[in-house]
Amino acid sequence: MSRRLVSLTLDTLEDLPRSCRQCVYWELDPVSAERACAAGDPGLEKEAWVSQTLLEWGSCGKLAYVDGMPAGFVMYAPPAYVPRSMAFPTSPVSADAALLMTAHVVPAFAGGGLGRMLVQGVARDLTKRGIKAIEAFGDAKFGDDGDDPTRACLAPADFFLSVGFKTVRPHPRYPRLRLELRTALSWKSDVEYALEKLLGSMSPETLLRPVRPAPATRSTS
């Protein structure tokens, strides 16, 4: 079984589940989202949002594939790009964080660690871009609303807790959770420190430098 992670683009956007491809819950404010749905083609609004975010900010999603089949995805962006983020009782998202809007794994592939792989992919991407944390609004009562389709746009709070997030703003329904990205940076530093401590004053770089041969000397007889 092969697994791979790719960035969301206008091409890979078509690999989202149909219900998510047509959903603008996060991308528009509540009034504009209702208007887009009433107009009959919210997918155009979704595509426009992804296009604008890619051009202005950069990568805003990851997709996981298992044996070439789309198996899950996450979407993320600065809170300024996510109008819905201001509609939660635990708003606003911290200024130093990107918002992980939604995370979804296709039921047939659930339980295989894809959710963690997706979040780790987001963490690597955002760390390279100098962002300090990821925040998310979790649903503490995920699945309790029956047929309410908008609830599928939120991920269970328990999922975020299971992949390392901590609650920073409690709420009985919509807690805000946070994952510090400095932990992703500190692993390399810890390893280098341990090596230096083990090897004394020699750094790993010193050990890997080629040793120059000693200059030849003439023998005297």
Backbone as a ProteinNet text record, in pm:
[ID]
protein_1_A
[PRIMARY]
MSRRLVSLTLDTLEDLPRSCRQCVYWELDPVSAERACAAGDPGLEKEAWVSQTLLEWGSCGKLAYVDGMPAGFVMYAPPAYVPRSMAFPTSPVSADAALLMTAHVVPAFAGGGLGRMLVQGVARDLTKRGIKAIEAFGDAKFGDDGDDPTRACLAPADFFLSVGFKTVRPHPRYPRLRLELRTALSWKSDVEYALEKLLGSMSPETLLRPVRPAPATRSTS
[TERTIARY]
84.8	0	88.7	75.1	154.1	69.9	132.4	64.9	149.3	85.1	158.4	74.2	142.6	79.1	111.4	11.4	34.7	-36.6	9.5	-51.7	-180.4	-273.2	-397.2	-368.2	-412.7	-404.2	-540.5	-553.6	-679.6	-702.4	-594.7	-610.2	-654	-585	-619.3	-748.2	-795.9	-923.6	-1035.1	-1025.1	-1129.4	-1128.5	-1025.3	-1018.8	-1081.8	-1130.8	-1204.7	-1336.8	-1388.7	-1523.8	-1622.8	-1719.9	-1810.1	-1875.3	-1919.1	-1985.2	-1889.7	-1761.7	-1663.1	-1622.8	-1620.4	-1585.6	-1686.4	-1811.9	-1918.9	-1945.7	-1866.8	-1894.8	-1815.3	-1881.7	-1814.1	-1839.1	-1857.2	-1884.2	-1775.1	-1649.2	-1537.7	-1498.2	-1512.4	-1455.9	-1534.5	-1663.3	-1747.9	-1811.9	-1852.1	-1927.5	-2064.9	-2137.1	-2263.9	-2364.3	-2379	-2476.4	-2435.3	-2306.2	-2257.8	-2263.3	-2239.9	-2246.5	-2388.7	-2487.4	-2627	-2663.3	-2613.8	-2643.6	-2581.3	-2457	-2390.3	-2463.2	-2509.4	-2583	-2716.7	-2782.1	-2910.2	-2892.6	-2776.8	-2749.8	-2725.9	-2694.2	-2687.2	-2551.3	-2443.9	-2312.8	-2204.7	-2207.1	-2104.7	-1965	-1957.8	-1827.8	-1743.3	-1807.8	-1733.7	-1671.8	-1745.7	-1693.1	-1576.1	-1587.7	-1479.6	-1353.1	-1368.2	-1253.8	-1191.3	-1274.7	-1223.5	-1145.6	-1195.4	-1126.1	-991.1	-986.8	-860.1	-761.4	-807.8	-721.3	-661.9	-746.3	-698.4	-600.3	-631	-544.5	-409.2	-409.3	-284.2	-198	-260.1	-184.7	-130.6	-210.4	-172.8	-94	-120.4	-59.4	22.7	-23.5	47.9	-37.6	29	-39.5	-141.1	-261.6	-368.7	-439.8	-376.8	-439	-344.9	-375.4	-301.9	-402.4	-368.4	-449	-363.5	-423.1	-356.2	-414.3	-324.6	-365.3	-314.7	-397.8	-359	-374.8	-263.4	-263.4	-330.3	-302.8	-355.1	-496.2	-563.6	-701.7	-704.2	-781.6	-794.1	-854.6	-782.8	-824.8	-850.4	-811.6	-834.6	-773.8	-813	-759.2	-770.9	-691.3	-703.8	-695.2	-757.1	-745.3	-708.7	-625.9	-577.9	-543.4	-547.1	-518.4	-510.7	-454.4	-460.1	-605.9	-638.9	-779.3	-837.4	-753.8	-804.7	-867.1	-828	-883.1	-1006.4	-1043.6	-1151	-1260.9	-1355.6	-1459.4	-1537.1	-1560.5	-1639.5	-1569.3	-1438.3	-1363.7	-1409	-1472.9	-1519.4	-1657.8	-1719.1	-1856.6	-1865	-1750.4	-1748.5	-1740.5	-1800.9	-1795.9	-1655.5	-1565.3	-1427.6	-1331.6	-1385.7	-1302.6	-1243.4	-1136.1	-1071	-951.9	-905.3	-781.9	-665.1	-564.3	-448.1	-376.3	-318	-255.2	-133.4	-68.9	52.3	23	-103.6	-141.6	-214.9	-203.2	-289.2	-405	-517.4	-635.6	-644.8	-650.4	-680.3	-832.9	-884.8	-1028.3	-1102.4	-1057	-1127.1	-1029.9	-1060.5	-981.9	-1080	-1056.4	-1150.3	-1074.3	-1107.5	-1054.2	-1171.9	-1160.6	-1266.4	-1286.9	-1413.2	-1438.9	-1368.4	-1355.6	-1291.3	-1144.3	-1083.7	-941.9	-920.1	-1025.9	-1014.5	-937.5	-871.2	-800.1	-660.5	-612.1	-479.4	-373	-403.1	-303.7	-297.1	-392.1	-388.7	-412.7	-498.4	-524.4	-398.3	-322.1	-195.5	-96.6	-92.1	-2.6	-37.3	-165.3	-208.8	-169.7	-192.8	-158.1	-7	70.2	215.3	261.4	193.5	225.8	200.1	88.7	58.2	164.3	201.3	301.1	433.7	477.9	604.4	596.8	484.6	468.6	470.3	393.6	382.4	510.5	581.6	708.7	807.5	812.9	902.4	864.7	739	692	693.7	751.5	770.7	649	547.2	426.3	446.4	402	435.4	340.5	217.3	119.9	7.3	-63	-188.3	-299.1	-410.6	-527.6	-646.4	-742.8	-860.7	-978.5	-1097.5	-1221.2	-1268.7	-1264	-1310.5	-1458.4	-1520.1	-1659.6	-1661.2	-1695.4	-1694.3	-1813.9	-1911.7	-2029.7	-2048.8	-1937.8	-1940.6	-2034.2	-2121.6	-2213.8	-2346.1	-2362.4	-2486.7	-2599.2	-2568.4	-2668.7	-2741.5	-2721.9	-2795.2	-2761.6	-2858	-2843.4	-2794.7	-2752.8	-2705.3	-2575.5	-2577.3	-2459	-2341.7	-2370	-2260.8	-2169.4	-2218.9	-2135.6	-2020	-2038.3	-1930.5	-1812.2	-1830.9	-1722.8	-1628.6	-1669.1	-1585.8	-1531.1	-1411.4	-1353.7	-1377.4	-1387.3	-1408.7	-1294.8	-1330.8	-1228.3	-1134.2	-1187.7	-1104.2	-995.8	-1025	-923.4	-804.3	-833	-723.7	-642.8	-710.3	-638.6	-550.2	-596.3	-520.8	-393.9	-385.3	-266.1	-180.2	-202.3	-110.8	-161.4	-282.4	-337.3	-371.8	-369.2	-410.6	-523.7	-616.7	-727.3	-679	-703.6	-664.4	-786.5	-903.2	-1026.5	-1138.1	-1168.1	-1270.3	-1409.5	-1492.7	-1632.8	-1703.6	-1828.7	-1898.2	-1919.9	-1917.8	-1939.8	-1821.3	-1768	-1667.2	-1538.1	-1464	-1337.2	-1238.6	-1153.9	-1044.7	-918.4	-851.1	-734.2	-612.4	-493.1	-370.3	-258.1	-180.7	-61.4	57.9	151.3	271.4	367.4	414.3	501.5	647.9	682.2	822.8	865.1	769.5	804.7	858.7	808.5	859.4	1002	1034.9	1169.2	1267.2	1218.9	1309.2	1368.4	1303.9	1355.1	1496.4	1518.1	1650	1752.2	1714	1805.6	1843.6	1746.1	1773.5	1870.5	1853.7	1943	2084.7	2096.7	2230.3	2297.9	2220.4	2276.5	2325.2	2247.1	2286.3	2413.9	2425.6	2546.5	2669.5	2655.2	2768.2	2808.6	2708.4	2738.7	2809.3	2766.9	2825.8	2968.8	2990.8	3119.7	3213	3178.4	3263	3252.1	3363.6	3362.8	3348.5	3351.2	3342.5	3197.1	3169.6	3034.2	3017.7	2893.6	2872.6	2938	2936.6	2996.1	3146.4	3212.7	3356.2	3388.9	3306.3	3332.3	3318.9	3233.3	3207.5	3304.4	3388.1	3485.5	3594.8	3638.1	3747	3875.6	3948.2	4074.4	4183.9	4253.9	4362.1	4486.7	4556.9	4679.3	4786.7	4869.3	4977.4	5080.2	5141.8	5240.9	5361.5	5412.9	5526.7	5651.4	5735.2	5862.3	5976.6	6089.9	6205	6274.5	6312.7	6384.6	6532.9	6597	6740.7	6815.3	6920.7	6998.9	7143.6
-118.7	0	124.1	210.1	332.5	452.6	542	662.7	782.8	887.1	1008.7	1130.6	1239.8	1366	1469.1	1540.3	1643.5	1772	1884.1	2012.4	2032.2	2103.9	2138.2	2242.4	2216.5	2310.5	2313.1	2396.7	2397.6	2264.9	2192.1	2060	1954.6	1950.1	1848.6	1882.5	2006.1	2043.6	1949.9	1899.3	1810.4	1673.7	1644.6	1516.3	1522.2	1639.1	1646	1571	1514.7	1455.9	1559.6	1516.6	1610.4	1708	1656.9	1745.4	1854.4	1821.3	1920.3	2013.2	1960.1	2042.4	2153.4	2128.1	2225.8	2308	2288	2351.6	2481.7	2587.4	2715.7	2761.6	2665.5	2696.2	2785.1	2751.1	2826.8	2947.2	2931.1	3030.5	3160.9	3157.6	3276.5	3301.3	3424.7	3453	3388	3370.1	3295.9	3349.2	3481.7	3538.8	3510.3	3533.4	3509.7	3362	3274.4	3131.2	3089.3	3141.4	3110.7	3160.8	3279.1	3337.2	3251.4	3203.2	3120.8	2988.5	2929.7	2803	2822.9	2936.4	2964.5	2988.1	3041.4	3067.4	2938.1	2832.3	2701	2647	2726.1	2672.4	2724.4	2680.3	2724.8	2674.6	2573.8	2523.5	2629.6	2722.6	2832.9	2923.6	2948.6	3030.6	2959.7	2829.8	2751	2762.8	2745.8	2753.3	2892.3	2995.2	3132.4	3157.6	3103.8	3121.9	3052.5	2928.8	2855.4	2928.1	2975.1	3045.7	3171.5	3251.6	3374.8	3346.4	3247	3215.5	3162.2	3078.9	3028.4	3141.8	3236.9	3347.9	3443.2	3471.3	3574.2	3521	3396.7	3344.3	3218.6	3132	3007.4	2886.9	2773.1	2646	2656.1	2604.2	2616	2482.9	2373.1	2243	2129.7	2012.4	1890.4	1779.7	1693.3	1575.2	1451	1347.7	1219.3	1119.7	1044.6	941.4	806.1	705.9	568.4	485.7	431	355.8	435.1	566	651.4	701.2	656.6	698.2	811.8	920.3	1026.9	970.3	988.7	924.1	1022.1	1147.8	1245.5	1379.4	1483.3	1615.6	1704.9	1810.8	1918.9	2050.6	2154.4	2289.3	2384.7	2484.5	2577.9	2711.3	2817.5	2952	3047.5	3166.4	3267.5	3303.3	3337	3367.6	3481.1	3572.7	3682.8	3632.8	3512.9	3454.6	3368.8	3355.6	3261.7	3338.1	3398.6	3480	3405.6	3276.9	3200.5	3192.4	3212.3	3197.2	3295.7	3405.6	3504.7	3472.2	3364.2	3332	3237.3	3201	3104.4	3174.5	3116.9	3179.3	3181.1	3100.8	3099.3	3174.3	3254.2	3340	3452	3518	3498.2	3404.6	3358.5	3281.8	3373.5	3322.2	3402.4	3458.5	3576.4	3645.6	3571.8	3487.6	3418	3279	3247.6	3111.6	3111.3	2999.9	2971.4	2884.7	2896.5	2819.1	2692.2	2577.4	2452.2	2443.9	2468.3	2484.1	2352	2251.4	2123.4	2010.8	1894.4	1772.9	1658.7	1581.9	1474.3	1355.4	1237	1112.3	1030.2	982.5	898.2	776.1	745.5	637.1	505.7	472.3	345.8	341.1	459.5	465.6	511.8	520.5	568.2	467.1	519.9	433.1	393.8	448.9	411.8	516.8	619.3	722.2	834.1	838.3	942.4	1081.5	1089	1218.8	1279	1197.8	1245.2	1284.1	1204.9	1235.2	1369.3	1396.4	1523.4	1641.6	1629.5	1738.5	1759.8	1652.6	1665.8	1735	1707.7	1776.2	1925	1963.2	2104.4	2168.6	2098.4	2151.5	2177.4	2085.1	2103.8	2225	2236.8	2348.6	2482.6	2493.4	2621	2656.4	2556	2581.8	2646.7	2597.1	2655.7	2799.8	2833.5	2968.4	3062.7	3017	3102.9	3122.1	3038.2	3049	2968.4	3022.6	2966.1	2857.2	2855.7	2760.8	2735.2	2624.7	2594.9	2598.3	2662.3	2657.6	2601.6	2550.3	2489.8	2500.5	2509.2	2500.2	2355.6	2286.3	2148.8	2140.4	2030.6	2004.6	1899.9	1944.3	1853.2	1758.3	1783.3	1696.2	1648.9	1614.9	1574.7	1455	1466.9	1358.2	1363.8	1459.3	1466.4	1538.5	1600.1	1680.9	1606.8	1477.9	1400.3	1440.5	1498.3	1527	1667.9	1745	1880.7	1873.3	1912.8	1894	1983.9	2099.7	2191.9	2136.6	2046.6	1992.5	1908.7	1855.8	1778.2	1866.4	1998.1	2090.9	2109.9	2062.3	2069.7	1931	1927.8	1799.8	1780	1657.3	1633	1691.1	1750	1802.6	1691.2	1570.7	1457.6	1425.4	1448.4	1423.2	1517.2	1645.3	1741.2	1709.7	1673	1636.7	1514.4	1420.9	1297.7	1319.4	1431.1	1456.1	1568.8	1603.2	1694	1833.2	1868.4	1999.9	2008.5	2130.5	2157.4	2260.4	2247.4	2342.2	2474.5	2584.4	2716.8	2802.4	2765.8	2837.5	2733.7	2688.5	2583.5	2631.6	2538.8	2566.3	2431.2	2424.2	2294.3	2235.5	2319.7	2268.6	2297	2420.8	2461	2509.8	2422.8	2466.5	2506.8	2605.4	2641.3	2572.2	2502.7	2422.5	2473.8	2442	2498.5	2395.3	2393.8	2310.8	2402.2	2404.8	2487.2	2421.2	2498.6	2440.6	2441.9	2508.9	2506.2	2365.1	2279.9	2141.2	2069.1	2107.1	2047	2093.3	2215.8	2267.8	2215.4	2189.5	2156.9	2017.4	1928.2	1791.1	1789.1	1861.7	1864.6	1925.1	2033	2097.5	2002.4	1927.3	1832.8	1724.5	1676.5	1572.6	1626.1	1748.6	1806	1829.5	1875.8	1897.7	1766.5	1660.9	1531.3	1479.9	1501	1458.1	1532.6	1665.5	1744.7	1705.8	1677.6	1636.2	1501.1	1411.4	1278.6	1283.8	1370.5	1373.8	1483.6	1540.8	1644.4	1773.1	1834.6	1963.7	1951.9	1829.9	1812.2	1817.2	1898.1	1906.5	1802.4	1767.1	1672.3	1718	1851	1900.6	1874.7	1890.4	1866.8	1722.4	1632.4	1490.4	1453.3	1524.3	1487.6	1552.5	1647.8	1709.3	1609.8	1609.7	1518.5	1555	1454.7	1477.4	1502.1	1613	1643.7	1564.2	1509.7	1436.4	1530.4	1480.4	1561.8	1587.6	1708.6	1738.9	1644	1603.8	1512.3	1580.6	1510.7	1564.9	1479.3	1544.5	1469.6	1400	1278.8	1206.2	1239.8	1251.8	1279.9	1156.3	1128	1010	1050.1
0	0	0	-101.6	-109.6	-66	8.1	54.2	15	-31.4	-63.5	-31.2	-8.1	30	-77.1	-127	-227.5	-183.8	-236.9	-204.7	-284.7	-226.5	-295.7	-403.1	-525.3	-636.1	-705.2	-807.2	-881.6	-952.6	-981.8	-1044.4	-943.2	-828.6	-728.5	-653.9	-666.7	-605.9	-648.6	-770.4	-822.4	-753.3	-675.6	-604.6	-465.6	-424.9	-298.5	-313.8	-203.6	-211	-264.6	-341.1	-408.1	-309.9	-194.9	-98.8	-49.4	-36.1	9.3	-104.7	-226.3	-343	-363.5	-324.9	-342.4	-216	-111.2	17.8	34.1	76.9	101.8	245.9	333.6	474.7	533.4	509.1	566.2	481.1	351.1	260.1	253.4	290.2	284.4	420.4	443.4	565.1	553.1	664.9	659.5	558.2	545.9	452.2	307.8	277	140.5	104.7	203.1	177	141.2	213.1	181.9	42.9	9.8	-121.5	-232.7	-210.5	-311.3	-331.3	-222.2	-231.9	-302.4	-275	-339.4	-489.1	-527.5	-669	-745.9	-674.3	-737.3	-772.2	-757.9	-793.8	-698.4	-572.1	-477.3	-513.9	-600.8	-643.6	-711	-783.6	-846	-740.9	-633	-524.1	-455	-441.3	-380.5	-464.8	-594	-684.1	-681.9	-677.6	-673.5	-543.8	-433.3	-304.2	-307	-354.5	-359.9	-450.7	-567.5	-660.8	-598	-533.6	-471	-358.1	-274.8	-161.1	-208.5	-311.3	-366.6	-420.4	-490.2	-549.3	-444	-342.5	-246.1	-126.6	-87.9	34.8	11.6	-77.9	-104.2	-72.3	-54.6	-32.2	81.8	58.1	158.2	180.4	139.9	161.2	127.4	179.6	150.5	121.7	28.3	-0.8	18.7	75.4	93.4	-6.7	-70.6	-165.3	-117.1	-127.5	-95.6	-222.5	-269.6	-395.2	-507.8	-510.8	-616.9	-596.7	-489.1	-463.5	-361.9	-386.1	-286	-157.9	-46.5	78.9	191.4	176.5	282.2	245.2	317.8	289.2	412.3	411.9	509.3	432.9	489.7	433.6	545.6	512.4	614.3	549	629.3	578.3	697.1	676.2	782	810.6	933.6	966	883	833.6	751.8	621.1	577.7	455.6	483	608.2	645.6	720.3	648.5	712.9	821.1	801.9	899.8	1035.1	1037.7	1162.9	1269.9	1227.8	1325.3	1379.5	1332.5	1371.6	1490.4	1548.7	1658.4	1793.5	1895.2	2028	2087.7	2034.8	2086.2	1994.2	1901.2	1816.5	1903.7	1852.2	1722.7	1732.4	1616.8	1608.6	1642	1709.9	1749.3	1626.6	1642.9	1530.6	1475.4	1557.2	1511.8	1455.9	1434.2	1393.3	1260.2	1188.9	1074.3	1123.7	1055.9	1095	1012.2	1078.8	1011.5	1004.1	886.4	869.6	885.1	813.4	816.4	786.7	837	812.2	789.6	685.8	652.6	596.2	643.5	589.2	538.1	416.9	358.2	448.3	485.6	581.7	549	420.9	384	424.3	446.7	482.2	626.1	703.3	842	926.5	1029.9	1123.8	1081.6	970.1	921.6	944.4	1023.8	1052.3	950.1	855.8	753.2	812	913.7	976.1	1034.6	1104.1	1162	1051.1	944.2	833.7	769.2	755.2	696.7	785.5	914.8	1006.6	1009.5	1005.3	1002.2	874.3	763.2	638.8	647.8	710.7	731.8	821.5	928.6	1022	952.4	868.2	795.8	703.7	632.9	539.5	613.2	719.8	790.8	865.4	914.1	982.4	886.4	763.3	663.1	632.2	651.1	618	738.3	848.9	964.3	1052	1035.5	1117.5	1245.6	1358.2	1488.5	1536.5	1485.7	1541.3	1442.8	1467	1397.2	1501.7	1468.6	1556.1	1479.1	1552.6	1490.7	1586.3	1528.7	1607.3	1599.7	1711.6	1713.1	1747.3	1711.5	1745.9	1857.1	1978.4	2093.3	2093.2	2005.6	1997.2	1854.2	1790.5	1650.9	1631	1532.4	1501.1	1574.2	1664.7	1742.4	1669.2	1552	1483.8	1373.2	1364.8	1265.1	1123.4	1054.9	912.1	882	982	956.6	875.2	746.9	662.3	700.2	760.6	792.7	900.9	983.2	1090.1	1035.2	912.9	851.2	814.6	814.3	782.7	900.7	1017.8	1137.5	1168.8	1225.8	1267.2	1416.8	1462.9	1606.1	1689.6	1802.6	1894.1	1938	1955.8	1998.5	1895.8	1767.8	1665.5	1685.5	1704	1721.9	1847	1954.2	2077	2054.3	1971.4	1950	1868.9	1794.2	1712.7	1770.5	1898.4	1966.1	1995.9	1953.1	1984.9	2133.5	2186.6	2324	2322.5	2415.2	2423	2479.7	2406.7	2456.1	2490.2	2439.1	2473.2	2484.2	2606.6	2623.1	2583.5	2543.1	2511.4	2507.8	2553.7	2555.3	2416	2312.7	2176.7	2083.8	2086.2	1988.4	2055.1	2119.9	2178.6	2068.2	2102	2010.8	2059.9	1967	2002	1926.6	1979.7	1924.8	1927	1818.4	1807.9	1784.8	1880.4	1868	1769.4	1671.5	1570.2	1611	1719.5	1762.7	1802	1836.9	1870.2	1747.2	1627.8	1505.2	1477.5	1518.8	1498	1601.1	1722.7	1832.2	1819.1	1742.3	1734	1676.3	1566.3	1504.5	1600.3	1669.5	1763.5	1875.9	1926.1	2034.2	1989.3	1866	1815.6	1801	1747	1729.7	1864.2	1961.9	2095.3	2156.4	2138.3	2194	2128.7	1997.2	1928	1979.3	1994.6	2041.1	2182.8	2264.5	2401.5	2402.3	2313.8	2307.5	2253.6	2157.2	2088.6	2140.5	2253.9	2311.6	2233	2207.1	2139.9	1989.7	1937.5	1792.2	1747.9	1648.3	1593.8	1484.8	1449.7	1339.7	1209.9	1184.6	1061.6	1058.8	1176.6	1183.4	1150.6	1201.1	1177.8	1031.1	960.4	822.2	724.8	772	682.7	646	520.3	484	557.4	596.1	667	565.5	580.7	488.3	526.6	428.6	462.1	513.9	605.8	659.6	551.2	549.2	446.3	457.3	340.7	339.6	390.4	460.8	512.6	462.2	435.1	387.5	502.4	478.4	583.1	574	686.4	690.6	733.2	663.4	696.4	725.6
[MASK]
+++++++++++++++++++++++++++++++++++++++++++++++++++++++++++++++++++++++++++++++++++++++++++++++++++++++++++++++++++++++++++++++++++++++++++++++++++++++++++++++++++++++++++++++++++++++++++++++++++++++++++++++++++++++++++++

